[in-house]
Coordinates of C-alpha atoms and ligand atoms in Angstrom, one line a residue:
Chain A
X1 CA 27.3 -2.4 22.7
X2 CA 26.4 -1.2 26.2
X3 CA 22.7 -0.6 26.9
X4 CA 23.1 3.1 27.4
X5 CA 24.9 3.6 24.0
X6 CA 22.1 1.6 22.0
X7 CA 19.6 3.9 24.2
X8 CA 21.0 7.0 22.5
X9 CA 21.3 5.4 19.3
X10 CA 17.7 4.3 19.3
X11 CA 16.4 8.4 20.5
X12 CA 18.8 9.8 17.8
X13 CA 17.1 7.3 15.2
X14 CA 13.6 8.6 16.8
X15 CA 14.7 12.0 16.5
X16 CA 15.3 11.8 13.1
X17 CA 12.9 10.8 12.5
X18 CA 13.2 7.5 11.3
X19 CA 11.0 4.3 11.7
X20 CA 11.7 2.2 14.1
X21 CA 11.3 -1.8 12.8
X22 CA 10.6 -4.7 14.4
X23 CA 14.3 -6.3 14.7
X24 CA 15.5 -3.2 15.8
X25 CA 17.2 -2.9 19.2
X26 CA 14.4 -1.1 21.1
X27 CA 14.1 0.4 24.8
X28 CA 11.7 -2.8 26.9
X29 CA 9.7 0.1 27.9
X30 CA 9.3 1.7 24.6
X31 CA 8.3 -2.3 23.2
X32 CA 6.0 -2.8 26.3
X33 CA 4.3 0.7 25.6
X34 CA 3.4 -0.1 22.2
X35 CA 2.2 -3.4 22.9
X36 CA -0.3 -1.9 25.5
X37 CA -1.0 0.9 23.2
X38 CA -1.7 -1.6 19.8
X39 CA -3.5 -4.2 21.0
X40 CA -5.9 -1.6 22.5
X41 CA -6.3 -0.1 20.0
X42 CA -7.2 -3.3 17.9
X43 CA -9.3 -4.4 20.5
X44 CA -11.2 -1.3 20.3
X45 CA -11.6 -2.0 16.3
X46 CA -12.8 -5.4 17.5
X47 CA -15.5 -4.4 20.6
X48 CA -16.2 -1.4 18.3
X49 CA -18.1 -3.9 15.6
X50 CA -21.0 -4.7 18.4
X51 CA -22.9 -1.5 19.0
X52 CA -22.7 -1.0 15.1
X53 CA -23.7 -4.9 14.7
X54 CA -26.5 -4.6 16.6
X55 CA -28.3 -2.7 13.9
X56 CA -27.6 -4.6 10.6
X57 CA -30.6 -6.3 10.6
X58 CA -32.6 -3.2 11.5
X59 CA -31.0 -0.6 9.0
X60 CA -33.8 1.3 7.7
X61 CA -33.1 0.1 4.0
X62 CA -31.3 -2.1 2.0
X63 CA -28.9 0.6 1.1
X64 CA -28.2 1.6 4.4
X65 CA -27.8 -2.2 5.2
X66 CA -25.3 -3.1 2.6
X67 CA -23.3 0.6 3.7
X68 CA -23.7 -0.5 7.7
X69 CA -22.3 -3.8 6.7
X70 CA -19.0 -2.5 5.0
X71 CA -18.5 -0.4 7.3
X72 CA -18.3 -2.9 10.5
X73 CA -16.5 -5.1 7.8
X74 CA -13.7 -2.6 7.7
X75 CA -13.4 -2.2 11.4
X76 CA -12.9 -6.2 11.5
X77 CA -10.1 -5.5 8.7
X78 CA -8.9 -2.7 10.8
X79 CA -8.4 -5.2 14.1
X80 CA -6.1 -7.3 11.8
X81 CA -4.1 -4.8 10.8
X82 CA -3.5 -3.4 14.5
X83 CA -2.9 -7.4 16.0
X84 CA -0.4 -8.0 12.8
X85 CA 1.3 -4.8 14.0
X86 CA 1.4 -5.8 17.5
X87 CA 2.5 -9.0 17.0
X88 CA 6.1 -8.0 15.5
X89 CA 6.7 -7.0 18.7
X90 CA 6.7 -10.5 19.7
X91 CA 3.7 -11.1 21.3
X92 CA 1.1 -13.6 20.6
X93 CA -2.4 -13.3 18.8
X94 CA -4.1 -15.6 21.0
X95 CA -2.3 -13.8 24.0
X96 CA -4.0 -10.7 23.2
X97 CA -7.1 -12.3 22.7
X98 CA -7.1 -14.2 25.8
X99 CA -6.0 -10.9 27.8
X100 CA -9.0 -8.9 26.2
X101 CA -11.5 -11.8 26.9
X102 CA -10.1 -12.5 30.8
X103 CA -10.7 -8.1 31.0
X104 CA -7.1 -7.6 31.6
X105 CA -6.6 -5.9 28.7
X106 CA -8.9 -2.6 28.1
X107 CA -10.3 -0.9 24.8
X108 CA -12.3 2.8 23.7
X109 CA -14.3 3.1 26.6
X110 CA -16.6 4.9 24.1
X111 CA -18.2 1.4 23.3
X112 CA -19.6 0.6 26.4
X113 CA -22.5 2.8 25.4
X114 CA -25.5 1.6 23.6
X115 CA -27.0 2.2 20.4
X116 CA -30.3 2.8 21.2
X117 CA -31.8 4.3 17.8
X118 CA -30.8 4.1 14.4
X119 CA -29.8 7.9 14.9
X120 CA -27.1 6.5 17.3
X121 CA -25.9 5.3 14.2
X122 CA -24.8 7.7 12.3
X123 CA -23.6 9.7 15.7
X124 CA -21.6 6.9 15.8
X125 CA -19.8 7.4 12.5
X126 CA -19.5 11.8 12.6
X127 CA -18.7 11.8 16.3
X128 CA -16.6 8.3 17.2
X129 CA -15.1 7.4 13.9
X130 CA -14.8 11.4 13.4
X131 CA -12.5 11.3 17.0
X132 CA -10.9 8.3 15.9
X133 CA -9.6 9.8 12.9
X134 CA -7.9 12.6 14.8
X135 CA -5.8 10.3 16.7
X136 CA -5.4 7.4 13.5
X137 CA -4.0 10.6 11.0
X138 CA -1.6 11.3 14.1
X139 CA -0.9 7.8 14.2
X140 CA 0.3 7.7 10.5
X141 CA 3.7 9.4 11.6
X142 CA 4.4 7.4 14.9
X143 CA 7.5 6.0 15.1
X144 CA 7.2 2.3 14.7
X145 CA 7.2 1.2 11.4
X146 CA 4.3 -1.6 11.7
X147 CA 1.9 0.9 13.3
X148 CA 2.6 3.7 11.1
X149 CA 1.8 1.3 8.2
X150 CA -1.5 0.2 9.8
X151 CA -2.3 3.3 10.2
X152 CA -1.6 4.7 6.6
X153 CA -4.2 2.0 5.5
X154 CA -7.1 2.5 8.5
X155 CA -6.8 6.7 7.5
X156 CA -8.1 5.6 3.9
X157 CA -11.0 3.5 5.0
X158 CA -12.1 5.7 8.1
X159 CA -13.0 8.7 5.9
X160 CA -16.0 6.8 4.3
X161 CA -16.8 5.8 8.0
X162 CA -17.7 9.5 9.1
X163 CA -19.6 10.5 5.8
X164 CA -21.8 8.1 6.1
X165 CA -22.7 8.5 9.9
X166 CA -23.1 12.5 9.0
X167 CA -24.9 11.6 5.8
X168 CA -27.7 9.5 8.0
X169 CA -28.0 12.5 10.1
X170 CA -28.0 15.1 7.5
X171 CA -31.3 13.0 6.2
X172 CA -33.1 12.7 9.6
X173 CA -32.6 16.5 10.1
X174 CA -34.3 16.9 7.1
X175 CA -36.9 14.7 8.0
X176 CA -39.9 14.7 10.2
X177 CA -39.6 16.6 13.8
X178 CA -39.8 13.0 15.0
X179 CA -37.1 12.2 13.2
X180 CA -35.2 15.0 13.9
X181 CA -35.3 15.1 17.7
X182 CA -34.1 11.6 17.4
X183 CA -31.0 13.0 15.6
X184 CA -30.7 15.7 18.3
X185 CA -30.8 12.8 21.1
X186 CA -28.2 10.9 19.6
X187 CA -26.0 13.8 19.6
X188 CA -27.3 14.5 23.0
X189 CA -25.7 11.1 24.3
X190 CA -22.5 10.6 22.1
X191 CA -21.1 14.3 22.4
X192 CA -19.3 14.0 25.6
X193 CA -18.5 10.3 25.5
X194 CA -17.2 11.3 22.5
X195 CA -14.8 13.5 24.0
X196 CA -13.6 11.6 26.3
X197 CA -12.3 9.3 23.4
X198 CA -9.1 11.5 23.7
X199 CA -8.3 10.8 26.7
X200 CA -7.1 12.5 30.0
X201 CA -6.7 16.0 30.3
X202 CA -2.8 16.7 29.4
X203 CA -2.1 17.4 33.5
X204 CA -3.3 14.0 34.3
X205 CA -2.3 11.4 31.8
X206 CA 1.5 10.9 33.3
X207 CA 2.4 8.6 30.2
X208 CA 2.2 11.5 27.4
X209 CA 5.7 12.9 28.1
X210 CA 7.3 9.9 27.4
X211 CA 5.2 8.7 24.3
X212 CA 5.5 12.0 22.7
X213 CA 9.8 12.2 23.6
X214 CA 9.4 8.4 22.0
X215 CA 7.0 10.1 18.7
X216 CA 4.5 7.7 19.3
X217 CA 2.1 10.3 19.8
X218 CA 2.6 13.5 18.3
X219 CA 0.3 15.7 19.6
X220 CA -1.6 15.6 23.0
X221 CA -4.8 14.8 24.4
X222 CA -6.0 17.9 24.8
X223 CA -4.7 19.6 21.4
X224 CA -6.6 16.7 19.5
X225 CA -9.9 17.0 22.1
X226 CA -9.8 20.6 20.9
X227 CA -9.3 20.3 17.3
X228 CA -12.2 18.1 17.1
X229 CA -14.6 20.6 18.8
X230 CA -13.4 23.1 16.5
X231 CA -14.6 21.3 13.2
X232 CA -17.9 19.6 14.3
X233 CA -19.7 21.9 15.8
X234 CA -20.3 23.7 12.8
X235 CA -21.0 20.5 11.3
X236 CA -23.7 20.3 13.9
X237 CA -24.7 23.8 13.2
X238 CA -25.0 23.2 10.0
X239 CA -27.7 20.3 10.1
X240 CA -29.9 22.5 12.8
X241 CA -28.8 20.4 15.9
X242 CA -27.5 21.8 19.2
X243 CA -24.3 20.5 20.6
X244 CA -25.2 19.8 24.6
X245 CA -23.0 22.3 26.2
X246 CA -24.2 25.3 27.6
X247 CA -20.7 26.6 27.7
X248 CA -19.6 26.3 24.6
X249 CA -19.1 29.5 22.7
X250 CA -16.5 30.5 19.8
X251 CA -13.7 33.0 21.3
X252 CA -12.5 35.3 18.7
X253 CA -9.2 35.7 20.4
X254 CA -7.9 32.2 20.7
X255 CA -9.5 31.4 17.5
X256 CA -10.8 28.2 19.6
X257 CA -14.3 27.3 20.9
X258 CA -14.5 27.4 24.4
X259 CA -16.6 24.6 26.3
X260 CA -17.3 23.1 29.2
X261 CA -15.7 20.2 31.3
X262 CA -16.1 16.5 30.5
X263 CA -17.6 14.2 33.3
X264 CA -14.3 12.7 34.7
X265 CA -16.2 10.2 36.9
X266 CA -18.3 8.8 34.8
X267 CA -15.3 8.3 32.2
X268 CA -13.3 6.7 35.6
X269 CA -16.6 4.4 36.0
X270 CA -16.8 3.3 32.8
X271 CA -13.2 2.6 32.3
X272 CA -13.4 0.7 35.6
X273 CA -16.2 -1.9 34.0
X274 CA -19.5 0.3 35.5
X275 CA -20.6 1.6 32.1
X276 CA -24.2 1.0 30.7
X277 CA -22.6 -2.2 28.3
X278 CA -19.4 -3.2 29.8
X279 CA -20.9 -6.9 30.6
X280 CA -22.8 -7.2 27.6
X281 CA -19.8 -6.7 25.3
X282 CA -17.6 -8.9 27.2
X283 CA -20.3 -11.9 27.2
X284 CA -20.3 -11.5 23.5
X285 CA -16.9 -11.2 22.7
X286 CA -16.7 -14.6 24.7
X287 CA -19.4 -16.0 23.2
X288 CA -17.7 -15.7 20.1
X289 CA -14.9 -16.8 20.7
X290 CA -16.2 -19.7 22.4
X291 CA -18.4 -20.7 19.9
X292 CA -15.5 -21.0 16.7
X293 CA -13.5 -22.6 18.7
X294 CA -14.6 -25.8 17.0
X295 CA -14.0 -24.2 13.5
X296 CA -10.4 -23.2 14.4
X297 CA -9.3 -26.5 15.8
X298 CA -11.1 -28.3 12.4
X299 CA -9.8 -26.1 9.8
X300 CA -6.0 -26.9 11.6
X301 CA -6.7 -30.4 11.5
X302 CA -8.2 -30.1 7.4
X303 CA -5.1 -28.4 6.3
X304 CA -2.8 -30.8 8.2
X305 CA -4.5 -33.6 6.6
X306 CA -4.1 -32.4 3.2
X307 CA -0.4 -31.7 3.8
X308 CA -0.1 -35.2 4.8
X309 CA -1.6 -36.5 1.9
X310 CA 0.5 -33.9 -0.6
X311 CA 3.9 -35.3 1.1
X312 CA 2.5 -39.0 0.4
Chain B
X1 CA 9.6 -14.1 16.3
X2 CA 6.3 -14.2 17.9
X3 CA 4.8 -16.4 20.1
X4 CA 2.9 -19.1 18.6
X5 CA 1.8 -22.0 20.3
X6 CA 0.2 -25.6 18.5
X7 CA -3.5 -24.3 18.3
X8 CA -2.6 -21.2 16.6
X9 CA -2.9 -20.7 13.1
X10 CA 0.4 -19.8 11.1
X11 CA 1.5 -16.5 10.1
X12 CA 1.3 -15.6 6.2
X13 CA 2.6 -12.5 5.2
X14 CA 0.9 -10.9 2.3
X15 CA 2.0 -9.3 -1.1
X16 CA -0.2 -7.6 -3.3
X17 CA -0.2 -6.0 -7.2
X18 CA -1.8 -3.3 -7.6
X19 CA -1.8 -3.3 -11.4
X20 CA -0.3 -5.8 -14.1
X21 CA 3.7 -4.7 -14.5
X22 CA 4.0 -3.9 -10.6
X23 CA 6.2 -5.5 -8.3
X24 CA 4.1 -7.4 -5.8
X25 CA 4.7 -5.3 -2.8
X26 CA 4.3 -6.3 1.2
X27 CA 0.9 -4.7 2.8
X28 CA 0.6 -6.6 5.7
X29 CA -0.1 -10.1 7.8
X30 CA -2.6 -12.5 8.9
X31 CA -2.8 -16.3 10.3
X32 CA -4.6 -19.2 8.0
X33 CA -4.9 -22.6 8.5
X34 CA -3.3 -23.7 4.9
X35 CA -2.1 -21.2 1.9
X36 CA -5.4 -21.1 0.1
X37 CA -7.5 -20.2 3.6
X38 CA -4.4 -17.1 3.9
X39 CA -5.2 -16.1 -0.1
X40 CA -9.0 -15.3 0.7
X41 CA -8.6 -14.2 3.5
X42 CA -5.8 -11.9 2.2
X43 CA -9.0 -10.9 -0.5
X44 CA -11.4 -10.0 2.1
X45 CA -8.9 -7.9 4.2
X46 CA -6.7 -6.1 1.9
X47 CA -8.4 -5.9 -1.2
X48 CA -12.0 -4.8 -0.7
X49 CA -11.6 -1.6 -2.9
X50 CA -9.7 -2.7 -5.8
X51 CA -6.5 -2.5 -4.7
X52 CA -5.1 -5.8 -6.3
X53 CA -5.1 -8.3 -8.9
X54 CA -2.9 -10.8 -7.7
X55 CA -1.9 -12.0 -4.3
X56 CA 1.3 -13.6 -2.4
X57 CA 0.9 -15.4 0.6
X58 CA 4.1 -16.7 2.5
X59 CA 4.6 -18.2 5.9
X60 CA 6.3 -15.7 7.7
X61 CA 8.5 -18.5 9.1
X62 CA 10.1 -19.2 5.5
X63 CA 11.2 -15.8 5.3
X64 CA 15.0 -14.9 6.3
X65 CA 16.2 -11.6 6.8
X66 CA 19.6 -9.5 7.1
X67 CA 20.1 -8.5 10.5
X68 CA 19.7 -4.8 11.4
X69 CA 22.7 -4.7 14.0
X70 CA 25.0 -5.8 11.1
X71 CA 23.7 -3.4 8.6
X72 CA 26.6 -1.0 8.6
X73 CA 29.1 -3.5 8.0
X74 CA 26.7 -5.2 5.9
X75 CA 26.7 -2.6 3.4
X76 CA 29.2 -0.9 3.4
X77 CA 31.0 -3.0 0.2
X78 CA 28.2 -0.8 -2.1
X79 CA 29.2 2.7 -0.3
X80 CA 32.7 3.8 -1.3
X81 CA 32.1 2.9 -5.3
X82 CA 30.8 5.9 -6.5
X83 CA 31.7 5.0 -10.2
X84 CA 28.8 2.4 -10.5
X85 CA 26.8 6.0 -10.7
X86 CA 26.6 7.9 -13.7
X87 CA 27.1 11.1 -12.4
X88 CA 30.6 9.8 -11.8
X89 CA 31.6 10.7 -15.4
X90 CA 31.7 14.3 -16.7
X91 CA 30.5 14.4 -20.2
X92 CA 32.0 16.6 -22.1
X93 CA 30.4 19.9 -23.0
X94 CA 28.3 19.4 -26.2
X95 CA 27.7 15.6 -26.4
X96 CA 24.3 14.7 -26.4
X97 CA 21.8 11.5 -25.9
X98 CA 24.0 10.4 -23.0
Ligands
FE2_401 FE1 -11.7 1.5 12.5
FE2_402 FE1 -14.2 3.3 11.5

């Protein structure tokens, strides 16, 4: 079949609506997209566990320990899922791995911040799991069947990710002023970077046409940026903390909030490997990897013994 | 079809049972070192909130598939016999239990 006929075959199949699976024919751009898009993603999940990890050992009870810990337990879980899906597209684990580690490969800018107080905490979980969720429930109905998957099973454990960030701020605004302007400074740092989780404005983020024409993404950067302005600043209100932008006031005829504008540079400079934690994420993630190495290769060379000895 | 080199660990694809009298139905992938390294780890990934009691793990080498670019032709034998379906037979008006 010529290329151009399996071209329209595959958009009328998109525009169908129906899943695209891994040993389908697929456009090499549409494959090479996703692969970029997935392994991201999953090494977002991955990065994602350090600022979190960072305060395990410091929660401020056991409780809040044992909830911390299942919670960056799931995001490792949620990195499987996201490699598995990438690699039915045909590319390698330890590929990805070695592109994130050598910084060819990029993830959520967002964790490149640090986590300064426990308050970060449970900014992290309202505002950053809170935006992740936006674009994940989007992600359920994209149109490759191993993402859309993934996603369907990341939606049901990020929920209990962004309660339980809200639900350690709810306490500290209900705590001592101490505690409370530590809530209001957490905010104060994660609102825009938050933001700029979704992205590029729409005018500058050349890509979107084509992902959305391909359903991978389903709604833009700026309809999802928006939607998630709309339902946490009354969840700010509602706990007594200020979100920090002047501009930001509810307009009655767009039914919207309006707001100000998001920091471009700093996102460029971040992105770019100039935020606040870039290096120290990046040593870590090596560091880890480095150092199971040895378990990798010994548990390869356990279970080939033990096969030897079963064939014997 | 992936990439997988002689340090990597193999590929196991996972099935799970939700509850006693369920198929065991495909949720997913992950590389282990041997079957029993794939089982826990298939425990700790896809089952932290109860949703099995009983896990498949199969290298995802050992698995064959039909091939999508035949599946017209494929199967198209099961399309044009409509009277394997019961609505093929009118029942006539007043028999019951049927
Ligand atoms: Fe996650
Ligand atoms: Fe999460």
């Amino acid at each position: 079949m010529p290329e151009s006929q399996q071209a329209a075959q595959f958009q009328a199949k998109v525009d169908a609506e129906q899943k695209i699976e891994p040993r389908d024919w697929m456009p090499a751009e549409y494959r090479q997209n996703l692969v970029r898009q997935i392994s991201q993603h999953a090494h977002s999940e991955i990065v994602g566990m350090l600022p979190e990890g960072n305060w395990i050992g410091r929660a401020p009870s056991l409780r809040r320990k044992a909830i911390l810990l299942a919670k960056v337990q799931d995001e490792a879980g949620h990195g499987l899922y996201l490699y598995s899906a990438a690699e039915t597209l045909g590319v390698g684990r330890d590929e990805m791995v070695s592109q994130l580690l050598s910084g060819k490969a990029k993830y959520s800018s967002i964790f490149n911040y640090p986590t300064l107080t426990w308050a970060d905490i449970g900014a992290i979980g309202w505002l950053v799991d809170g935006a992740a969720i936006m674009n994940q429930v989007m992600l359920c109905r994209t149109s490759y069947g191993p993402y859309a998957r993934a996603m369907v099973r990341i939606c049901k454990e990020e929920s209990f990710h962004q309660r339980q960030g809200y639900d350690i701020l709810v306490t500290l605004s209900k705590g001592t002023p101490e505690q409370k302007a530590m809530a209001q400074d957490a905010l104060n740092r994660w609102w825009w970077p938050s933001l700029m989780m979704f992205g590029p404005s729409d005018k500058d983020s050349p890509h979107s046409a084509q992902s959305m024409k391909w359903k991978i993404k389903r709604q833009s950067n700026d309809e999802l940026r928006q939607t998630f302005i709309d339902r946490t600043v009354p969840q700010a209100e509602f706990i007594g903390l200020q979100v920090p932008d002047p501009k930001l006031k509810w307009n009655e005829t767009i039914q919207h909030y309006d707001w100000g504008e998001i920091d471009w540079e700093e996102f460029n400079q971040v992105i770019r490997g100039n935020g606040p934690c870039n290096a120290e994420r990046m040593a870590a993630r090596r560091k880890a990897h480095a150092d199971g190495a040895w378990v990798r290769e010994a548990a390869l060379a356990h279970a080939g013994k033990k096969a030897k000895r079963s064939a014997a | 079809m992936s990439t997988t080199n002689e340090k990597d660990w193999p590929l196991w694809e996972i099935f799970i049972q939700s509850k006693r009298g369920l198929d065991h139905k495909h949720v997913g992938s992950l590389h282990a070192a041997d079957a029993r390294m794939a089982i826990e780890n298939a425990r700790d990934v896809y089952t932290r909130r109860g949703e099995g009691n009983s896990i498949w793990a199969v290298q995802a080498a050992d698995i064959h598939a039909s091939k999508p670019e035949d599946q017209g032709a494929f199967f198209d034998p099961a399309d044009d016999k409509v009277y394997r379906h019961p609505t093929f037979y009118p029942m006539p008006e007043g028999v019951k239990y049927m």
